[in-house]
């Protein structure tokens, strides 16, 4: 059962140890140990390609250890590089963490091919307990004592049996610098798209408003005559309405006007009434007479219900020789 769980959680069960890296030859492929069924690749680092340091933390809370590791990663590298880590020892009061720093230029060669890196020929549990403070300016290969393995295949086979959790601190995250560059480009593109959209919206809106304004002006010009005619008709109707309203009011206040007017008898006089205007005290007659306008005035004066009758203006003659008169009558 123990062997079963050891195999279940071993590195070789899931990952390919596919590549190896050193300064002299760069990234090389270990084709003889590659299993195409496994999608995750590990790159072994030769001793000349990384820098090592060990830190011991005492009187700490285990919950705070990830924060300490994160803070250490931000400051420990003596040169631009990617920092990896491995917990060497851990108990309730202290912890020892080993940090591995790989230069950025080496990471750029590896990151496209592999998902994890791991220091080749190195046993973390063989580190000297006195290696707490190291000189970060020293050569990459001279920082800490290492345990050399005589053959690559021997180390590889032993490493494949190692617990998978030993790789926790050796994952190759995507290059943040490249991500930031892509993000900057994306932000720039987004800004250009926004500016272009605003410009296009402004142009389209201006064209639309200009078109609508021209359309409205043309419609107003075409309908101006109809509008003027409608206003004129409205004004005439208003005048007639006011006149009718005044006549109705007058009829209510002077109920005997029409009766008096109907009893007027001009006998054999020849006349034509062209205009009759009623007012609260009587009426005004405009017309012509073939005989005499004076006779008409006399008849009005002698009629019952009329207290006064007079010419509103001097009698004149038209081209036919008829008297043209305007007589104003007042009721008694």
CSV table of C-alpha atoms in Angstrom, one decimal:
chain,number,residue,atom,x,y,z
A,1,UNK,CA,0.0,0.0,0.0
A,2,UNK,CA,2.9,2.4,0.9
A,3,UNK,CA,4.6,1.7,-2.5
A,4,UNK,CA,1.3,2.3,-4.2
A,5,UNK,CA,0.8,5.8,-2.8
A,6,UNK,CA,4.5,6.5,-3.4
A,7,UNK,CA,4.0,5.8,-7.1
A,8,UNK,CA,0.7,7.6,-7.1
A,9,UNK,CA,2.2,10.9,-5.9
A,10,UNK,CA,5.6,10.6,-7.7
A,11,UNK,CA,6.8,13.0,-10.3
A,12,UNK,CA,7.4,10.4,-12.9
A,13,UNK,CA,3.8,9.3,-12.9
A,14,UNK,CA,2.5,12.6,-14.4
A,15,UNK,CA,5.5,14.6,-15.7
A,16,UNK,CA,8.2,14.3,-18.4
A,17,UNK,CA,11.7,15.1,-17.5
A,18,UNK,CA,12.2,16.3,-21.1
A,19,UNK,CA,14.9,19.0,-21.1
A,20,UNK,CA,18.2,19.9,-19.5
A,21,UNK,CA,19.9,23.4,-19.5
A,22,UNK,CA,23.4,24.6,-19.0
A,23,UNK,CA,25.3,27.8,-20.0
A,24,UNK,CA,27.6,26.2,-22.6
A,25,UNK,CA,25.1,24.2,-24.6
A,26,UNK,CA,21.8,26.0,-23.7
A,27,UNK,CA,18.5,24.0,-23.8
A,28,UNK,CA,18.9,20.4,-24.7
A,29,UNK,CA,16.3,17.7,-25.1
A,30,UNK,CA,16.4,14.3,-23.3
A,31,UNK,CA,14.6,12.4,-26.0
A,32,UNK,CA,15.3,9.0,-24.5
A,33,UNK,CA,13.2,9.6,-21.5
A,34,UNK,CA,10.3,11.5,-23.1
A,35,UNK,CA,6.7,10.1,-22.8
A,36,UNK,CA,4.4,11.7,-25.3
A,37,UNK,CA,1.4,10.8,-23.3
A,38,UNK,CA,2.4,13.2,-20.5
A,39,UNK,CA,1.7,16.9,-21.3
A,40,UNK,CA,3.8,18.6,-18.6
A,41,UNK,CA,7.6,19.0,-19.1
A,42,UNK,CA,10.3,19.5,-16.6
A,43,UNK,CA,13.7,21.1,-17.4
A,44,UNK,CA,16.7,20.1,-15.2
A,45,UNK,CA,19.1,23.0,-14.5
A,46,UNK,CA,22.9,22.3,-14.5
A,47,UNK,CA,24.8,23.9,-11.6
A,48,UNK,CA,26.3,26.7,-13.7
A,49,UNK,CA,22.8,28.1,-14.5
A,50,UNK,CA,21.4,29.1,-11.1
A,51,UNK,CA,22.3,30.8,-7.8
A,52,UNK,CA,21.3,29.3,-4.4
A,53,UNK,CA,20.6,30.8,-1.0
A,54,UNK,CA,19.2,29.5,2.2
A,55,UNK,CA,17.1,31.3,4.8
A,56,UNK,CA,16.0,30.2,8.3
A,57,UNK,CA,13.0,31.7,10.0
A,58,UNK,CA,12.5,31.2,13.7
A,59,UNK,CA,9.5,31.9,16.0
A,60,UNK,CA,7.1,32.2,13.2
A,61,UNK,CA,3.5,31.1,12.6
A,62,UNK,CA,3.1,28.5,9.9
A,63,UNK,CA,0.3,30.6,8.4
A,64,UNK,CA,2.7,33.5,8.0
A,65,UNK,CA,5.3,31.5,6.1
A,66,UNK,CA,3.8,32.1,2.6
A,67,UNK,CA,3.9,35.8,3.3
A,68,UNK,CA,7.6,35.6,4.3
A,69,UNK,CA,8.5,33.6,1.2
A,70,UNK,CA,6.7,36.1,-1.0
A,71,UNK,CA,8.6,39.0,0.6
A,72,UNK,CA,11.9,37.2,0.3
A,73,UNK,CA,11.3,36.4,-3.4
A,74,UNK,CA,10.8,40.2,-4.0
A,75,UNK,CA,14.3,41.1,-2.6
A,76,UNK,CA,16.6,38.1,-2.5
A,77,UNK,CA,17.8,37.9,-6.2
A,78,UNK,CA,21.3,39.5,-6.6
A,79,UNK,CA,20.6,40.0,-10.3
A,80,UNK,CA,17.6,40.2,-12.6
A,81,UNK,CA,16.1,36.7,-12.5
A,82,UNK,CA,13.3,34.4,-11.6
A,83,UNK,CA,13.2,33.2,-8.0
A,84,UNK,CA,12.1,29.6,-7.1
A,85,UNK,CA,11.9,28.1,-3.7
A,86,UNK,CA,11.8,24.8,-1.7
A,87,UNK,CA,10.9,24.3,2.0
A,88,UNK,CA,13.9,22.3,3.4
A,89,UNK,CA,12.6,21.9,7.0
A,90,UNK,CA,9.4,22.9,8.8
A,91,UNK,CA,8.1,22.5,12.3
A,92,UNK,CA,5.9,24.5,14.7
A,93,UNK,CA,8.6,27.0,15.6
A,94,UNK,CA,10.9,27.4,12.6
A,95,UNK,CA,11.3,26.8,8.9
A,96,UNK,CA,14.2,26.6,6.5
A,97,UNK,CA,13.7,27.7,2.9
A,98,UNK,CA,16.1,27.3,0.0
A,99,UNK,CA,15.8,29.9,-2.8
A,100,UNK,CA,17.0,29.2,-6.4
A,101,UNK,CA,17.6,32.2,-8.7
A,102,UNK,CA,17.8,31.7,-12.5
A,103,UNK,CA,18.8,34.7,-14.7
A,104,UNK,CA,16.0,36.1,-16.9
A,105,UNK,CA,17.9,35.4,-20.2
A,106,UNK,CA,18.0,31.7,-19.3
A,107,UNK,CA,14.3,31.7,-18.3
A,108,UNK,CA,13.4,33.1,-21.7
A,109,UNK,CA,15.0,30.1,-23.4
A,110,UNK,CA,13.2,27.6,-21.2
A,111,UNK,CA,9.7,29.0,-20.7
A,112,UNK,CA,8.4,28.2,-24.1
A,113,UNK,CA,9.2,24.5,-23.8
A,114,UNK,CA,8.8,23.6,-20.1
A,115,UNK,CA,6.3,24.1,-17.2
A,116,UNK,CA,8.7,23.4,-14.3
A,117,UNK,CA,12.5,23.7,-13.7
A,118,UNK,CA,14.5,21.8,-11.1
A,119,UNK,CA,18.2,22.0,-10.0
A,120,UNK,CA,20.0,18.9,-11.4
A,121,UNK,CA,22.4,17.0,-9.2
A,122,UNK,CA,21.2,18.7,-6.0
A,123,UNK,CA,19.7,17.3,-2.9
A,124,UNK,CA,18.0,19.9,-0.8
A,125,UNK,CA,18.2,17.9,2.3
A,126,UNK,CA,22.0,17.8,2.2
A,127,UNK,CA,22.5,21.5,2.6
A,128,UNK,CA,24.7,22.6,5.5
A,129,UNK,CA,22.9,24.1,8.4
A,130,UNK,CA,25.5,26.8,8.5
A,131,UNK,CA,24.6,28.1,5.1
A,132,UNK,CA,22.2,30.8,6.4
A,133,UNK,CA,24.0,33.9,5.1
A,134,UNK,CA,25.6,33.8,1.6
A,135,UNK,CA,27.4,36.2,-0.5
A,136,UNK,CA,25.1,37.1,-3.4
A,137,UNK,CA,27.9,38.4,-5.5
A,138,UNK,CA,29.7,35.1,-5.6
A,139,UNK,CA,29.8,32.9,-8.7
A,140,UNK,CA,26.7,30.9,-9.6
A,141,UNK,CA,28.5,27.6,-9.0
A,142,UNK,CA,30.2,28.4,-5.7
A,143,UNK,CA,27.4,29.4,-3.4
A,144,UNK,CA,26.6,26.2,-1.6
A,145,UNK,CA,28.0,22.7,-1.3
A,146,UNK,CA,26.1,20.3,-3.6
A,147,UNK,CA,25.8,16.5,-3.9
A,148,UNK,CA,27.0,15.3,-7.3
A,149,UNK,CA,25.5,12.3,-8.9
A,150,UNK,CA,27.8,10.3,-11.2
A,151,UNK,CA,25.3,9.6,-14.0
A,152,UNK,CA,22.4,11.6,-15.4
A,153,UNK,CA,20.2,8.6,-15.6
A,154,UNK,CA,20.8,7.8,-11.9
A,155,UNK,CA,19.6,11.3,-10.8
A,156,UNK,CA,16.7,11.2,-13.3
A,157,UNK,CA,15.4,7.9,-12.0
A,158,UNK,CA,15.7,9.0,-8.4
A,159,UNK,CA,14.1,12.3,-9.2
A,160,UNK,CA,11.1,10.6,-10.9
A,161,UNK,CA,10.4,8.8,-7.6
A,162,UNK,CA,10.4,12.1,-5.7
A,163,UNK,CA,7.1,13.3,-4.2
A,164,UNK,CA,5.3,15.6,-6.7
A,165,UNK,CA,4.9,18.3,-4.0
A,166,UNK,CA,8.6,19.1,-4.2
A,167,UNK,CA,7.9,20.9,-7.5
A,168,UNK,CA,5.5,23.4,-5.8
A,169,UNK,CA,8.0,26.3,-5.8
A,170,UNK,CA,9.5,25.5,-9.2
A,171,UNK,CA,6.5,26.4,-11.5
A,172,UNK,CA,7.4,28.6,-14.5
A,173,UNK,CA,4.8,31.4,-14.4
A,174,UNK,CA,4.3,33.4,-17.6
A,175,UNK,CA,6.8,36.2,-18.1
A,176,UNK,CA,5.3,39.2,-16.3
A,177,UNK,CA,7.3,41.7,-18.4
A,178,UNK,CA,5.9,40.3,-21.6
A,179,UNK,CA,2.4,40.3,-20.2
A,180,UNK,CA,2.8,43.9,-19.2
A,181,UNK,CA,4.1,44.8,-22.7
A,182,UNK,CA,1.1,43.0,-24.2
A,183,UNK,CA,-1.2,44.8,-21.8
A,184,UNK,CA,0.3,48.1,-22.7
A,185,UNK,CA,-0.2,47.4,-26.3
A,186,UNK,CA,-3.8,46.3,-25.6
A,187,UNK,CA,-4.5,49.4,-23.6
A,188,UNK,CA,-3.1,51.5,-26.5
A,189,UNK,CA,-5.2,49.7,-29.0
A,190,UNK,CA,-8.3,50.1,-26.7
A,191,UNK,CA,-7.6,53.8,-26.4
A,192,UNK,CA,-7.3,54.1,-30.2
A,193,UNK,CA,-10.6,52.2,-30.6
A,194,UNK,CA,-12.3,54.4,-28.1
A,195,UNK,CA,-11.0,57.6,-29.8
A,196,UNK,CA,-12.0,56.3,-33.2
A,197,UNK,CA,-15.5,55.3,-32.0
A,198,UNK,CA,-16.0,58.8,-30.4
A,199,UNK,CA,-14.9,60.5,-33.6
A,200,UNK,CA,-17.1,58.3,-35.8
A,201,UNK,CA,-20.1,58.9,-33.5
A,202,UNK,CA,-19.5,62.7,-33.6
A,203,UNK,CA,-19.3,62.7,-37.4
A,204,UNK,CA,-22.3,60.5,-37.8
A,205,UNK,CA,-24.3,62.5,-35.3
A,206,UNK,CA,-23.4,65.8,-37.0
A,207,UNK,CA,-24.3,64.5,-40.4
A,208,UNK,CA,-27.6,63.2,-39.0
A,209,UNK,CA,-28.5,66.5,-37.3
A,210,UNK,CA,-27.5,68.5,-40.4
A,211,UNK,CA,-29.7,66.3,-42.6
A,212,UNK,CA,-32.7,66.5,-40.2
A,213,UNK,CA,-32.3,70.3,-40.0
A,214,UNK,CA,-32.2,70.7,-43.8
A,215,UNK,CA,-35.3,68.4,-44.0
A,216,UNK,CA,-37.2,70.5,-41.5
A,217,UNK,CA,-36.3,73.7,-43.2
A,218,UNK,CA,-37.4,72.4,-46.6
A,219,UNK,CA,-40.7,71.2,-45.1
A,220,UNK,CA,-41.3,74.6,-43.4
A,221,UNK,CA,-40.6,76.4,-46.7
A,222,UNK,CA,-43.0,74.1,-48.6
A,223,UNK,CA,-45.8,74.5,-46.1
A,224,UNK,CA,-45.3,78.2,-45.4
A,225,UNK,CA,-48.1,79.2,-47.8
A,226,UNK,CA,-50.4,76.7,-46.4
A,227,UNK,CA,-49.5,77.8,-42.9
A,228,UNK,CA,-50.2,81.5,-43.8
A,229,UNK,CA,-53.5,80.6,-45.4
A,230,UNK,CA,-54.5,78.6,-42.3
A,231,UNK,CA,-53.6,81.5,-40.0
A,232,UNK,CA,-55.6,83.9,-42.2
A,233,UNK,CA,-58.6,81.6,-42.1
A,234,UNK,CA,-58.2,81.2,-38.4
A,235,UNK,CA,-58.2,85.0,-38.0
A,236,UNK,CA,-61.3,85.4,-40.1
A,237,UNK,CA,-63.1,82.8,-38.2
A,238,UNK,CA,-62.1,84.5,-35.0
A,239,UNK,CA,-63.5,87.8,-36.2
A,240,UNK,CA,-66.8,86.1,-37.2
A,241,UNK,CA,-67.0,84.3,-33.9
A,242,UNK,CA,-66.5,87.5,-32.0
A,243,UNK,CA,-69.2,89.2,-34.1
A,244,UNK,CA,-71.6,86.4,-33.6
A,245,UNK,CA,-70.9,86.4,-29.9
A,246,UNK,CA,-71.6,90.2,-29.8
A,247,UNK,CA,-74.8,89.8,-31.8
A,248,UNK,CA,-76.0,87.0,-29.4
A,249,UNK,CA,-75.2,89.2,-26.4
A,250,UNK,CA,-77.0,92.1,-28.0
A,251,UNK,CA,-80.1,90.0,-28.8
A,252,UNK,CA,-80.3,88.8,-25.2
A,253,UNK,CA,-80.1,92.4,-23.9
A,254,UNK,CA,-82.4,93.9,-26.5
A,255,UNK,CA,-85.1,91.3,-27.3
A,256,UNK,CA,-87.4,93.9,-29.0
A,257,UNK,CA,-84.9,95.0,-31.7
A,258,UNK,CA,-85.9,92.6,-34.4
A,259,UNK,CA,-89.6,93.1,-33.6
A,260,UNK,CA,-89.2,96.9,-34.0
A,261,UNK,CA,-87.2,96.5,-37.2
A,262,UNK,CA,-89.9,94.1,-38.7
A,263,UNK,CA,-92.6,96.7,-38.2
A,264,UNK,CA,-90.8,99.4,-40.2
A,265,UNK,CA,-92.7,100.2,-43.4
A,266,UNK,CA,-91.1,102.3,-46.0
A,267,UNK,CA,-94.3,102.2,-48.2
A,268,UNK,CA,-93.6,102.8,-51.8
A,269,UNK,CA,-90.1,104.1,-51.4
A,270,UNK,CA,-87.5,102.4,-53.7
A,271,UNK,CA,-84.4,101.6,-51.8
A,272,UNK,CA,-81.8,99.0,-51.2
A,273,UNK,CA,-80.2,98.2,-47.8
A,274,UNK,CA,-76.6,97.2,-48.3
A,275,UNK,CA,-75.5,96.9,-44.7
A,276,UNK,CA,-77.2,96.7,-41.3
A,277,UNK,CA,-75.3,97.1,-38.1
A,278,UNK,CA,-76.9,96.5,-34.7
A,279,UNK,CA,-75.7,98.1,-31.5
A,280,UNK,CA,-77.1,98.2,-28.0
A,281,UNK,CA,-79.1,101.4,-28.5
A,282,UNK,CA,-80.4,100.8,-32.0
A,283,UNK,CA,-79.0,100.1,-35.5
A,284,UNK,CA,-77.2,101.7,-38.4
A,285,UNK,CA,-78.5,101.3,-42.0
A,286,UNK,CA,-76.2,101.8,-45.1
A,287,UNK,CA,-77.9,101.7,-48.5
A,288,UNK,CA,-79.2,103.6,-51.6
A,289,UNK,CA,-82.5,105.2,-52.5
A,290,UNK,CA,-83.9,105.9,-56.0
A,291,UNK,CA,-86.4,108.4,-54.7
A,292,UNK,CA,-85.1,110.2,-51.6
A,293,UNK,CA,-83.0,109.3,-48.6
A,294,UNK,CA,-84.7,112.1,-46.7
A,295,UNK,CA,-88.1,110.3,-47.1
A,296,UNK,CA,-86.7,107.2,-45.5
A,297,UNK,CA,-85.4,109.3,-42.6
A,298,UNK,CA,-88.9,110.8,-42.1
A,299,UNK,CA,-90.5,107.4,-42.1
A,300,UNK,CA,-88.1,106.2,-39.4
A,301,UNK,CA,-88.7,109.2,-37.2
A,302,UNK,CA,-92.5,108.5,-37.3
A,303,UNK,CA,-92.2,104.8,-36.5
A,304,UNK,CA,-93.1,103.7,-33.0
A,305,UNK,CA,-90.3,102.6,-30.7
A,306,UNK,CA,-87.8,104.9,-32.4
A,307,UNK,CA,-86.8,108.0,-30.5
A,308,UNK,CA,-84.2,109.4,-32.8
A,309,UNK,CA,-83.0,108.9,-36.4
A,310,UNK,CA,-80.3,110.9,-38.2
A,311,UNK,CA,-77.9,110.7,-41.1
A,312,UNK,CA,-74.5,109.5,-39.9
A,313,UNK,CA,-72.8,111.3,-42.7
A,314,UNK,CA,-73.9,113.6,-45.6
A,315,UNK,CA,-76.0,112.0,-48.3
A,316,UNK,CA,-74.2,111.7,-51.7
A,317,UNK,CA,-75.0,110.5,-55.2
A,318,UNK,CA,-73.6,107.5,-56.9
A,319,UNK,CA,-73.1,107.1,-60.7
A,320,UNK,CA,-76.7,106.0,-61.2
A,321,UNK,CA,-78.0,109.1,-59.6
A,322,UNK,CA,-79.2,107.4,-56.4
A,323,UNK,CA,-78.8,108.8,-52.9
A,324,UNK,CA,-76.2,107.0,-50.9
A,325,UNK,CA,-77.0,107.2,-47.2
A,326,UNK,CA,-76.0,106.0,-43.7
A,327,UNK,CA,-78.8,106.5,-41.2
A,328,UNK,CA,-78.3,105.8,-37.4
A,329,UNK,CA,-81.4,104.9,-35.4
A,330,UNK,CA,-81.9,105.0,-31.7
A,331,UNK,CA,-84.6,103.1,-29.9
A,332,UNK,CA,-86.9,104.8,-27.4
